[in-house]
Every structure is written in C-alpha cells, then in structure tokens.
mmCIF file of C-alpha atoms in Angstrom:
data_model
loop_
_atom_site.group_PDB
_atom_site.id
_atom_site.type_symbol
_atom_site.label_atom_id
_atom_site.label_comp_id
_atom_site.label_asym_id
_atom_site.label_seq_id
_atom_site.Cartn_x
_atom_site.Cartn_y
_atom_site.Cartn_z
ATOM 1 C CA UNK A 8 49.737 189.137 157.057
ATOM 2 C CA UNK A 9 49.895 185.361 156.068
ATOM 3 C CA UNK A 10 50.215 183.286 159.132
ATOM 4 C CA UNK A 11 52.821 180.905 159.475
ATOM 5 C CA UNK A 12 50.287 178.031 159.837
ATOM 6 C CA UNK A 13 49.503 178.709 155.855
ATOM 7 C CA UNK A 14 52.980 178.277 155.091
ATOM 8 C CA UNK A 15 53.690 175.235 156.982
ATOM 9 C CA UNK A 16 50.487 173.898 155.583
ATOM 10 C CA UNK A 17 51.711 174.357 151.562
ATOM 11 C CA UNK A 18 54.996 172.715 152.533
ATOM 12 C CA UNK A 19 53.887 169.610 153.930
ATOM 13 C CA UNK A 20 51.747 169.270 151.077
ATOM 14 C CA UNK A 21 54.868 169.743 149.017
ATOM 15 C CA UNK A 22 56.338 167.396 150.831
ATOM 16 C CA UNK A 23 53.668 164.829 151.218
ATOM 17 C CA UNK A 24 53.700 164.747 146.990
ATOM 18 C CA UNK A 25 57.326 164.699 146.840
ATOM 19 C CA UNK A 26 57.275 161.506 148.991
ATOM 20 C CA UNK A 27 54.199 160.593 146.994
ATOM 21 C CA UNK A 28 56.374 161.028 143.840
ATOM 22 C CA UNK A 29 59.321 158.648 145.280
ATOM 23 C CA UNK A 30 57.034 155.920 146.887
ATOM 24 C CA UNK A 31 55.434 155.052 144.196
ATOM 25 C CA UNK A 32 56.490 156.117 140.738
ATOM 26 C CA UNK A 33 58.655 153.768 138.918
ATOM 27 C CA UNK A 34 60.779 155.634 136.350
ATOM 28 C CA UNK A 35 63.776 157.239 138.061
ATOM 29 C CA UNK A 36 63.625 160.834 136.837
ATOM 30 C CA UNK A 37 60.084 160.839 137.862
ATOM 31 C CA UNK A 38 61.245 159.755 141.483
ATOM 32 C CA UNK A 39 64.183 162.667 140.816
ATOM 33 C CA UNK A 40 61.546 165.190 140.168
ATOM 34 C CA UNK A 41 59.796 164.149 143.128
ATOM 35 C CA UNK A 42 62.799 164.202 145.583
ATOM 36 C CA UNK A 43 63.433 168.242 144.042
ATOM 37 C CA UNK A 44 59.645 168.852 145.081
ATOM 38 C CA UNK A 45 60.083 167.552 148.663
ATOM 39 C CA UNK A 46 63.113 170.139 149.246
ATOM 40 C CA UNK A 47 60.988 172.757 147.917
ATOM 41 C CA UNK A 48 58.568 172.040 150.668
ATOM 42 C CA UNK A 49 61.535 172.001 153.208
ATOM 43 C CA UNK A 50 62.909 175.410 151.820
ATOM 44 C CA UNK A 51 59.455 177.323 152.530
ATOM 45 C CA UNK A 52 59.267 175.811 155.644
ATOM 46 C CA UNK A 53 62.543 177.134 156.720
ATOM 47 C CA UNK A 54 62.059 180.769 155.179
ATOM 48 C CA UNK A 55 58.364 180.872 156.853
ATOM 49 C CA UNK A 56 59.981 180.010 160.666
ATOM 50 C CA UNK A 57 62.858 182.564 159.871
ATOM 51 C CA UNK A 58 60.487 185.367 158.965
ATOM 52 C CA UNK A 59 58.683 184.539 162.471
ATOM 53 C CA UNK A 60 61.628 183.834 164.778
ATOM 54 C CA UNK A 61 64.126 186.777 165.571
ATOM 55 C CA UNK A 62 66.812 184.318 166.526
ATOM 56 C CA UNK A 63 66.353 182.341 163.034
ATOM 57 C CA UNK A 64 66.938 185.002 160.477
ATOM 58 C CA UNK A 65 70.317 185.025 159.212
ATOM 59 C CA UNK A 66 70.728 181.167 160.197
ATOM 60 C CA UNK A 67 67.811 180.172 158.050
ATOM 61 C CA UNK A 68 68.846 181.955 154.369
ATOM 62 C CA UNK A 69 72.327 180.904 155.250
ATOM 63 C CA UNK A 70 71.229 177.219 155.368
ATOM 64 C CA UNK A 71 69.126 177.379 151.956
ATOM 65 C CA UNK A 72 71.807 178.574 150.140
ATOM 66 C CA UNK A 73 73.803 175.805 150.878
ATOM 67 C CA UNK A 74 70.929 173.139 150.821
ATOM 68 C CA UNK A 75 70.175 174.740 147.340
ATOM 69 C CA UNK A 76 73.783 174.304 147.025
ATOM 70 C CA UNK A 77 73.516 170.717 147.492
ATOM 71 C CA UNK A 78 70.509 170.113 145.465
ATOM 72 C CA UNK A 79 72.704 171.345 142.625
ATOM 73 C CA UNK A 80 75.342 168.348 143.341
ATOM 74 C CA UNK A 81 73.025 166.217 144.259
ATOM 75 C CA UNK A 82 70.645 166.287 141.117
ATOM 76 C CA UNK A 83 74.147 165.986 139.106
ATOM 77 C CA UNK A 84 74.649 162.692 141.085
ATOM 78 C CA UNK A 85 71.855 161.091 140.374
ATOM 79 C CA UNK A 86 71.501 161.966 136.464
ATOM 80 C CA UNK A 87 74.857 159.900 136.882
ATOM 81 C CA UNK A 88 73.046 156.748 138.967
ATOM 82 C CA UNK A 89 70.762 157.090 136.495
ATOM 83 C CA UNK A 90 73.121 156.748 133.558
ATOM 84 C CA UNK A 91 74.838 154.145 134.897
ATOM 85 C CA UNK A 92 71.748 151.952 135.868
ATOM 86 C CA UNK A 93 70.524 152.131 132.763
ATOM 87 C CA UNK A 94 73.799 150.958 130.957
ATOM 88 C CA UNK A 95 73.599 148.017 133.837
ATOM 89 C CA UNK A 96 69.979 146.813 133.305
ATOM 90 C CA UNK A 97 69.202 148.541 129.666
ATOM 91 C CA UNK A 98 65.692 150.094 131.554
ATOM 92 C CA UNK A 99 65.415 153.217 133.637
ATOM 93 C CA UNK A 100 62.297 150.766 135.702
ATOM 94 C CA UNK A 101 63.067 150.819 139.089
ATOM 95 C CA UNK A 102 60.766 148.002 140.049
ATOM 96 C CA UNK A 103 61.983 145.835 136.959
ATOM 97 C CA UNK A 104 65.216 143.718 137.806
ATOM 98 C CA UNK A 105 63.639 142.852 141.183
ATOM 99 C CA UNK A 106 60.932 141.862 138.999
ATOM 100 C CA UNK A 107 63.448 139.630 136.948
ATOM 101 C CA UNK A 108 64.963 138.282 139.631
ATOM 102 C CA UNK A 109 61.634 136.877 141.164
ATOM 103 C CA UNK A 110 60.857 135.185 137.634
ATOM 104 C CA UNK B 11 52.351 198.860 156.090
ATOM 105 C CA UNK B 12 51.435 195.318 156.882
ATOM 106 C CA UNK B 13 48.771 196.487 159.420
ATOM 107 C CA UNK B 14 46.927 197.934 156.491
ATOM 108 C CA UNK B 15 43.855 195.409 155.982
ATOM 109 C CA UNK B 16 43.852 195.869 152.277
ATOM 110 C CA UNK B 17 47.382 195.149 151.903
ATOM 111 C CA UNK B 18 46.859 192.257 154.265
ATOM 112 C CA UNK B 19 44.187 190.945 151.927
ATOM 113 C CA UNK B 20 45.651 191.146 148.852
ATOM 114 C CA UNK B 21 49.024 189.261 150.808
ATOM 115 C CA UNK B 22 46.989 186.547 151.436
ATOM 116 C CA UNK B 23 44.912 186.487 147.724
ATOM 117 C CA UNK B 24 48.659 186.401 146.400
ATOM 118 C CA UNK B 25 49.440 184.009 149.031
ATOM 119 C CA UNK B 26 46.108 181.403 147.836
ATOM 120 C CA UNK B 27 46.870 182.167 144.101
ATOM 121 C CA UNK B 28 50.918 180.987 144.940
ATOM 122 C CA UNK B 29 50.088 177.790 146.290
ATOM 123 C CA UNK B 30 47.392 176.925 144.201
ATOM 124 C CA UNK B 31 49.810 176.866 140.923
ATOM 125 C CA UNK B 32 52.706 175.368 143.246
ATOM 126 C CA UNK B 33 50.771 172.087 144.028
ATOM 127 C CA UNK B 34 48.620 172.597 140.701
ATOM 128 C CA UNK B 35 51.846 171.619 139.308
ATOM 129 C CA UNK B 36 53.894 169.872 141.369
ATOM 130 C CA UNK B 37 50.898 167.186 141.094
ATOM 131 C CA UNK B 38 51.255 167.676 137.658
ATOM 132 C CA UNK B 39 55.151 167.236 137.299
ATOM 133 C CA UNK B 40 54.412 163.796 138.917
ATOM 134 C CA UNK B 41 51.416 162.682 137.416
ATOM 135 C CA UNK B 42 51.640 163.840 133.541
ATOM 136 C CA UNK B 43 52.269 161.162 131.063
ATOM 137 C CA UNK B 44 54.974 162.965 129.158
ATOM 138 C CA UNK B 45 57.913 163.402 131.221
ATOM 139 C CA UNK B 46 58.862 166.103 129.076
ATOM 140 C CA UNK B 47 56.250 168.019 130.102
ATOM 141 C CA UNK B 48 56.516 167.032 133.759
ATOM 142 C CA UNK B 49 60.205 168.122 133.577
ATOM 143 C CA UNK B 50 58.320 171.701 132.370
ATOM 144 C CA UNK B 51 56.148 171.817 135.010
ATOM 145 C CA UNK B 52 58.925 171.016 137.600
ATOM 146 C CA UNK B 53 60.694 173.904 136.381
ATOM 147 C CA UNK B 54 57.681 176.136 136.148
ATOM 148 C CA UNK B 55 56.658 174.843 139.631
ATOM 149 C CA UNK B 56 60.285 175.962 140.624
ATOM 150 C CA UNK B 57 60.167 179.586 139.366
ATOM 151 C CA UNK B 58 56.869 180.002 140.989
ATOM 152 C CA UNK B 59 57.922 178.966 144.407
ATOM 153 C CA UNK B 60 60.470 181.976 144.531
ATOM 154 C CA UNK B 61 56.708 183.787 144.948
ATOM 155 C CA UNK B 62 56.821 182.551 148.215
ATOM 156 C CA UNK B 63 60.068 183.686 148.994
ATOM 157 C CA UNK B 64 59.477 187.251 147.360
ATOM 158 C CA UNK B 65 56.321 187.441 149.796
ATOM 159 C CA UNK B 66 58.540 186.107 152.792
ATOM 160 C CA UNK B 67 61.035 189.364 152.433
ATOM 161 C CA UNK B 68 63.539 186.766 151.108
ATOM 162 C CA UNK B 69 64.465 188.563 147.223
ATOM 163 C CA UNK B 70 68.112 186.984 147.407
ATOM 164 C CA UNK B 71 66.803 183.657 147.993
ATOM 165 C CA UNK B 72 64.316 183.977 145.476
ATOM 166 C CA UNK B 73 66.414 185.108 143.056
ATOM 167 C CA UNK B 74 69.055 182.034 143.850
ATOM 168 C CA UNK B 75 65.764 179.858 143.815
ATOM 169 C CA UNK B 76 65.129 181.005 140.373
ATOM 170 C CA UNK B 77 69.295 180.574 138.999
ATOM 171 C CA UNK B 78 69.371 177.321 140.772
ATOM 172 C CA UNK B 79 66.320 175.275 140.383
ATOM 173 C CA UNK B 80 64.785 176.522 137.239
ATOM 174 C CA UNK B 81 67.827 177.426 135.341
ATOM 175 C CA UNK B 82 70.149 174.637 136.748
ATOM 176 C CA UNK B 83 68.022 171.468 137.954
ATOM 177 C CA UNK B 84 65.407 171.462 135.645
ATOM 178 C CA UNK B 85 67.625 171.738 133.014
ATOM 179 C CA UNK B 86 69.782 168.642 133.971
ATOM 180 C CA UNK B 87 66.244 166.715 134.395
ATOM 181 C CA UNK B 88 65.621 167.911 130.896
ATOM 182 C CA UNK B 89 69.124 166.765 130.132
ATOM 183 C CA UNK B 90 68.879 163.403 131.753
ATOM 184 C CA UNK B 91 65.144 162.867 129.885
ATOM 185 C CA UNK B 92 67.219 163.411 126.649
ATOM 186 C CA UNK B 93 69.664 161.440 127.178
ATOM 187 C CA UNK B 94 67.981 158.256 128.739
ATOM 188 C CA UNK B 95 65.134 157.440 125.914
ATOM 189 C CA UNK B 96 63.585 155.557 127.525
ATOM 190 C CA UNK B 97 62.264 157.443 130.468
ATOM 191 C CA UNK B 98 60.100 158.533 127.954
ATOM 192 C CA UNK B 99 58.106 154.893 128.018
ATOM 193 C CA UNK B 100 54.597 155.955 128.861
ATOM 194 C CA UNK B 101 54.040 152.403 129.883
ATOM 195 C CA UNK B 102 56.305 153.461 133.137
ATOM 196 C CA UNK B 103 53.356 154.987 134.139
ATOM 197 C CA UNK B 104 51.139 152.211 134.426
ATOM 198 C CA UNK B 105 50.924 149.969 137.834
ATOM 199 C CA UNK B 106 50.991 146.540 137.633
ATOM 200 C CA UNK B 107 48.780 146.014 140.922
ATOM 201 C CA UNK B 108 46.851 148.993 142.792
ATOM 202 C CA UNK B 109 47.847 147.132 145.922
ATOM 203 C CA UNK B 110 51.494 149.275 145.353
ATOM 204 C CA UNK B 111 49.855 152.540 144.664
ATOM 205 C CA UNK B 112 47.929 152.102 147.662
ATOM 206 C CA UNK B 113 50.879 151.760 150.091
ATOM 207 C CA UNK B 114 53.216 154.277 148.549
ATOM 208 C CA UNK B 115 49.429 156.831 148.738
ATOM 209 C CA UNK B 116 49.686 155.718 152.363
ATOM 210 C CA UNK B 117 53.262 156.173 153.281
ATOM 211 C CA UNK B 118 53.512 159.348 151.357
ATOM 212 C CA UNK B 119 50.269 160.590 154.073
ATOM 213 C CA UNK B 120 52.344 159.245 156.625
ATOM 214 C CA UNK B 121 55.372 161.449 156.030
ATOM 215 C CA UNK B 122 53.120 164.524 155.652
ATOM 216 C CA UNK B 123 51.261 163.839 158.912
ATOM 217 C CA UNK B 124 54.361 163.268 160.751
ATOM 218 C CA UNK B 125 56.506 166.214 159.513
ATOM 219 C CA UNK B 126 53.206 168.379 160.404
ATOM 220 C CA UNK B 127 53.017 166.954 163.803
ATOM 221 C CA UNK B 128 56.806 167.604 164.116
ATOM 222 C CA UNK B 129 56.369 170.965 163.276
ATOM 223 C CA UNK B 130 53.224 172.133 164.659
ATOM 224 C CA UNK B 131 52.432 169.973 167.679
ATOM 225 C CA UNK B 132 56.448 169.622 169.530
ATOM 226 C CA UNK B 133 57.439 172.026 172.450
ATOM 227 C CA UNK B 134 59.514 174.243 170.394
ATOM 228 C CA UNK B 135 56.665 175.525 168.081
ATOM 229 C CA UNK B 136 55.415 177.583 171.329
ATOM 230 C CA UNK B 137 58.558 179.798 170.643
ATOM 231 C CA UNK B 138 57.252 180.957 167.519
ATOM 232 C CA UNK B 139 54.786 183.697 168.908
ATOM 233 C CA UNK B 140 53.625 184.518 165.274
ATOM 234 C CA UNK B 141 55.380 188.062 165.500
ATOM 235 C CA UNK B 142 56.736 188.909 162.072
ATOM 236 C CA UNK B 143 60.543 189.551 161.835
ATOM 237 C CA UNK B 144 61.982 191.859 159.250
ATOM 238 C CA UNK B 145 64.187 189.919 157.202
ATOM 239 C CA UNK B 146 68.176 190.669 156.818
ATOM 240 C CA UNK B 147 68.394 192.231 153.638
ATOM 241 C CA UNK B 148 71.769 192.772 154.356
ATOM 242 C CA UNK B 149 73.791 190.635 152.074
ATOM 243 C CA UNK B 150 77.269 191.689 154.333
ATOM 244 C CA UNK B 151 75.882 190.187 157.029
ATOM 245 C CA UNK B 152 75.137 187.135 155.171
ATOM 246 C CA UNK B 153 78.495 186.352 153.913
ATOM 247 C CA UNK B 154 79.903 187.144 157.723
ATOM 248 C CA UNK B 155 77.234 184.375 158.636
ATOM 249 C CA UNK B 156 78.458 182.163 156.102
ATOM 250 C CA UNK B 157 81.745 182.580 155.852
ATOM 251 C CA UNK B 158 83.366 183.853 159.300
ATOM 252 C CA UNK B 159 80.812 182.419 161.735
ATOM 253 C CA UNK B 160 80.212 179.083 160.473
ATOM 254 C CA UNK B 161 82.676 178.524 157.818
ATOM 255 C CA UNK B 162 83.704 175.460 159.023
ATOM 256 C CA UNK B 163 80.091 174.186 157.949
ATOM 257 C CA UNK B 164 81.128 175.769 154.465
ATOM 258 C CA UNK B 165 83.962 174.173 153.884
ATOM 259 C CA UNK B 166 82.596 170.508 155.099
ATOM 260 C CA UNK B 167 79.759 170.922 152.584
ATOM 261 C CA UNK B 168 81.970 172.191 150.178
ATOM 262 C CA UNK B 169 84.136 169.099 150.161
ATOM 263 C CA UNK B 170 81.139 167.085 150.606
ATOM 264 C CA UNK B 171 80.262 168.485 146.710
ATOM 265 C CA UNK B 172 83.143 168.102 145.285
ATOM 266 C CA UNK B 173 84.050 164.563 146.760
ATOM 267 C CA UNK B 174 80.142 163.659 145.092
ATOM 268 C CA UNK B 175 81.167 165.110 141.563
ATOM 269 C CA UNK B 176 84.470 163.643 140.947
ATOM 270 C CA UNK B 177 83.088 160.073 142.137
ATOM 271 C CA UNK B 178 80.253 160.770 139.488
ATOM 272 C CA UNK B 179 82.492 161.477 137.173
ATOM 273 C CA UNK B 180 84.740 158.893 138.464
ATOM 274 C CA UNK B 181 82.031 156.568 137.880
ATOM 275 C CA UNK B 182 80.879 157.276 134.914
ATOM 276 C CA UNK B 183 84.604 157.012 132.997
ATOM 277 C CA UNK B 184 84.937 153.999 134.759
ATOM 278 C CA UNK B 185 81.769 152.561 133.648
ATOM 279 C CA UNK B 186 82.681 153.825 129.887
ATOM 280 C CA UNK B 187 86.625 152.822 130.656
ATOM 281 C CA UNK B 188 84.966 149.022 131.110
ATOM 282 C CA UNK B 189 82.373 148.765 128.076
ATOM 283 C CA UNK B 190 85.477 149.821 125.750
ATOM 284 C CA UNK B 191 87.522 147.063 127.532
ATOM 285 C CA UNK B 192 91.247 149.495 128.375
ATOM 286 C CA UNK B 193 91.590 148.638 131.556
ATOM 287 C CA UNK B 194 93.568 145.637 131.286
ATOM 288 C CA UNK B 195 96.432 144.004 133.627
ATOM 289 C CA UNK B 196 95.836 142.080 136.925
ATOM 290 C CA UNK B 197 93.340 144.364 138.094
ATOM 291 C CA UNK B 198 91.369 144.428 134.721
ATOM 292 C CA UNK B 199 88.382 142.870 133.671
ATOM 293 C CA UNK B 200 89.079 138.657 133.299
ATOM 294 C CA UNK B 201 86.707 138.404 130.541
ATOM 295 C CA UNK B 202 89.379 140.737 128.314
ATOM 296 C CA UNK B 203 92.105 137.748 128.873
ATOM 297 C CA UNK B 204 89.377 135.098 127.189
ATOM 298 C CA UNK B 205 89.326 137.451 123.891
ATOM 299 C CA UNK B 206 92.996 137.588 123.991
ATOM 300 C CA UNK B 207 93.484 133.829 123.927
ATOM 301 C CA UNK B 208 91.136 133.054 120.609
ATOM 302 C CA UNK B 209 93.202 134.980 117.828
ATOM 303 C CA UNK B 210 96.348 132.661 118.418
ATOM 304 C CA UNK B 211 95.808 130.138 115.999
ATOM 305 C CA UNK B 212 95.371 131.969 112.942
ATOM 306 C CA UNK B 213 98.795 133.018 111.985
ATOM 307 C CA UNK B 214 100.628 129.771 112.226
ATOM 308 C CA UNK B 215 97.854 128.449 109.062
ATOM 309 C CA UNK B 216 99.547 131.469 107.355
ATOM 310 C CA UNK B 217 102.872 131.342 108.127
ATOM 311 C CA UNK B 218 103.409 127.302 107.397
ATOM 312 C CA UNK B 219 102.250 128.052 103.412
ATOM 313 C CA UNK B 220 105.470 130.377 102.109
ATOM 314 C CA UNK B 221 108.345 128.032 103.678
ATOM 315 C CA UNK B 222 107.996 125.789 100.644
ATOM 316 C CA UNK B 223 107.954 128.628 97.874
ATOM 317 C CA UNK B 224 111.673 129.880 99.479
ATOM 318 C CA UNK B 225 113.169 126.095 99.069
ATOM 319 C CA UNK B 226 112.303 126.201 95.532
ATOM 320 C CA UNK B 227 113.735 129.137 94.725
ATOM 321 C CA UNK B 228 117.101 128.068 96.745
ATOM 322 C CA UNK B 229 117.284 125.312 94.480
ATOM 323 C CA UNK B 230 116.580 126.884 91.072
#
C-alpha cells in the first residue's frame, strides 16, 4: 500500500513547479502550462485524502470533475488574454511593457 | 489483496516509476526551450498523471483526466502556441538578471512548504488514520452527489463557465470589432470621426471643372 504521505509529497512538488513555472517564466503560455501543472498537484492531493477518509469519497471525485471542469473554461480564457495581449502590446513578454514603461 | 507484500511492492515500484516521469516532465514542460515540445510534455505529463488516479481506485477520474487534460487542454496550448508566433521566441527564455530567478526559485519553495505544512502539520490531518477506503465505483451515486445533493454548486459553476466563455468571446469580437473600425456612433471609437473628416475636400476640385463645359454647350 502507498501511504498517503507519498502522495501528498508528489503533489506539492507538482505544485511547488507549477508556482515555479508562474513566478518566474516570462512567456505567457509557459506561465499557462505552469498554472495546468499546479492543479494537477491539487487533483492528486484530493484523490489521495479521499481514498484515506471514509467521509471524503464521493465529495472528493465530485469536486475534480468540476475543477477539471473549470480548467477546461479556464485554459479557454486565457488563450483569449493571451490573444488579446498580444494584439495590445505586439509581444506575448510578460515582463516587457513594464519594462517599456520604466525606459 | 492489498495485504499481499508482493502486490504491495510492486504498488509502490509503480507508484516511484509514476512520479518520477510526472515531475521528469513537468520540469521539462517548463524548462525546455521549444515550447512546442513543452506543450508535448505537458500533455504527456497529463496522460501519465491519470496513473495515479488508476492506482488510487479512481478509473472514472482517470479516464476524464485523460479526455480533459490531454485531449482538451493541451491541445488548446498547442493551439494558442500556433497561433501566437511568437511564443515561440527562444530568447523568452533567457533572464535578464538572476536576481528575478532567484526570488520567483524562492517564492515558488515558499508555496510548496506552506501547502505541505497546511496539509501535513494542521489539526485536521490527525483524522486521516491512514486506513484505506474503497473507492465509489458507483457512477449512480456520483451523479446523485452531483446533481441532487449539491446541485446548487452545479449550477453556480455552471454559470460561472458560461458567463467566462461568452465574455471571451465577447472580448475577442470586440477587440476584432475595434481593429476593423464598425463600431461607430457616440459610443464608437473618436479616432474613426478624424478619418471621416479628411476625404471632404476632394470632390469639390472635381465637381468645379464640368460647370464650364455645360455653358458652352447651352450656347452653341
């Protein structure tokens, strides 16, 4: 049997990266990509406690289908922010019109 | 079954072999220099963590894990590296001062550290006595979860979705509506009344030039 410590261990590492990924990368799909990794950390996280907790079960799948759910929507809304800020500033740099604005 | 020690073993070899790829290339899908490929190894990454889900009793989520994230999000990253060409600027990747790097490495720490502590260190962790549950498998129940017990949740999320992808879609026809310069009137953009006002003088040059031929003709 895996112990639930093992679990909770790969998720925060999961979710350490993911914050990793939107901390410091500049290019906005990277900090996309790394915003999807950090739910995928919370996701095994909340199937690990359900399979340990007899009160959790049911609750637990039923909330990652609908955060799943809401990835879905909320990838779609930021390939749209994305779009959009790069029509605005021609660049898909986050740190780079900040950087204009201090020159 | 699971008190079998060989079984347990080969649970937690899985388990090692699982989480080794997962970070191997979630790293990766951060750190590669071609975001092509790091939009692969997101989606790869994805797939694989439905392994964990498969070993936590959890086949339906895995299998939504699978439609979702590998067949639905990685494919719209893929979509958005396409059509933004210039996420693929490798000179993104480079830092401008390692003083950044450095506090986004130590921030990123700090969010691990205190999610673990949240999780492993609170009161409420006691109530996890590390005996195994069986999963539901029971897909019935589910749906009575979902949909009779807590469907006012449902339905708030729901609209929470839909409100998100008409105002993306919303936004981006606006944003198009603009750059081809239709939306006109009092609400419009101002600079559209500017190009209205230069044309104006052209047709009086042209106009002025055939009253004279029409006299002439009068007269003959």
């Amino acid at each position: 049997m895996v112990p639930l410590s093992w679990y909770l261990v790969v998720a925060f590492i999961l979710i350490g990266l993911g914050a990793y990924g939107m901390m410091v990368k500049r290019n906005l799909i990277r900090i996309l990509i790394g915003a999807e990794i950090m739910g995928n950390g919370v996701n095994i996280a909340l199937v690990a406690f359900a399979l340990y907790s007899p009160t959790f079960n049911l609750t637990a799948q039923g909330l990652i289908i609908l955060v799943i759910s809401v990835a879905a929507a909320h990838t779609a809304l930021a390939l749209v922010l994305m779009l959009m800020y790069n029509r605005r500033y021609d660049t898909v740099d986050l740190g780079r019109p900040v950087d204009r604005e201090v020159a | 079954m699971q008190a079998d020690p060989v079984f347990q073993l080969f649970e937690q070899v899985e388990f090692i072999l699982i989480a080794g790829i997962v970070i191997v290339l979630a790293y990766l899908a951060l750190e590669h220099k071609e975001i092509v490929y790091a939009a692969f190894f997101f989606g790869f990454m994805a797939s694989i963590v439905a392994g964990f889900f498969l070993l936590l009793e959890a086949p339906f989520i895995a299998g939504m894990q699978i439609a979702v994230y590998t067949g639905g999000i990685s494919a719209l990253i893929i979509f958005g590296v396409l059509l933004l060409p210039r996420a693929q600027d490798s000179s993104l990747e480079t830092f401008p001062s390692g003083r950044k790097r450095k506090i986004g490495l130590l921030l990123s720490g700090f969010v691990a550290a205190i999610s673990a502590t949240l999780a492993l260190l609170f009161p409420w962790a006691e109530s996890f006595d590390e005996i195994v549950v069986d999963m539901s498998q029971d897909l019935g129940a589910l749906a009575e979860w979902l949909w009779v017990e807590n469907s006012i949740y449902v339905q708030m999320i729901a609209i929470i979705m839909i409100t998100s992808l008409i105002g993306a879609v919303a936004l981006l026809k606006m944003d198009k509506a603009e750059q081809m310069g239709s939306i006109q009137g009092e609400f419009g953009i101002e600079a559209e009344v500017e190009i209205e006002d230069e044309p104006e003088p052209e047709p009086e040059s042209v106009d002025e030039e055939p009253e004279p031929e029409a006299t002439e003709e009068e007269d003959a």
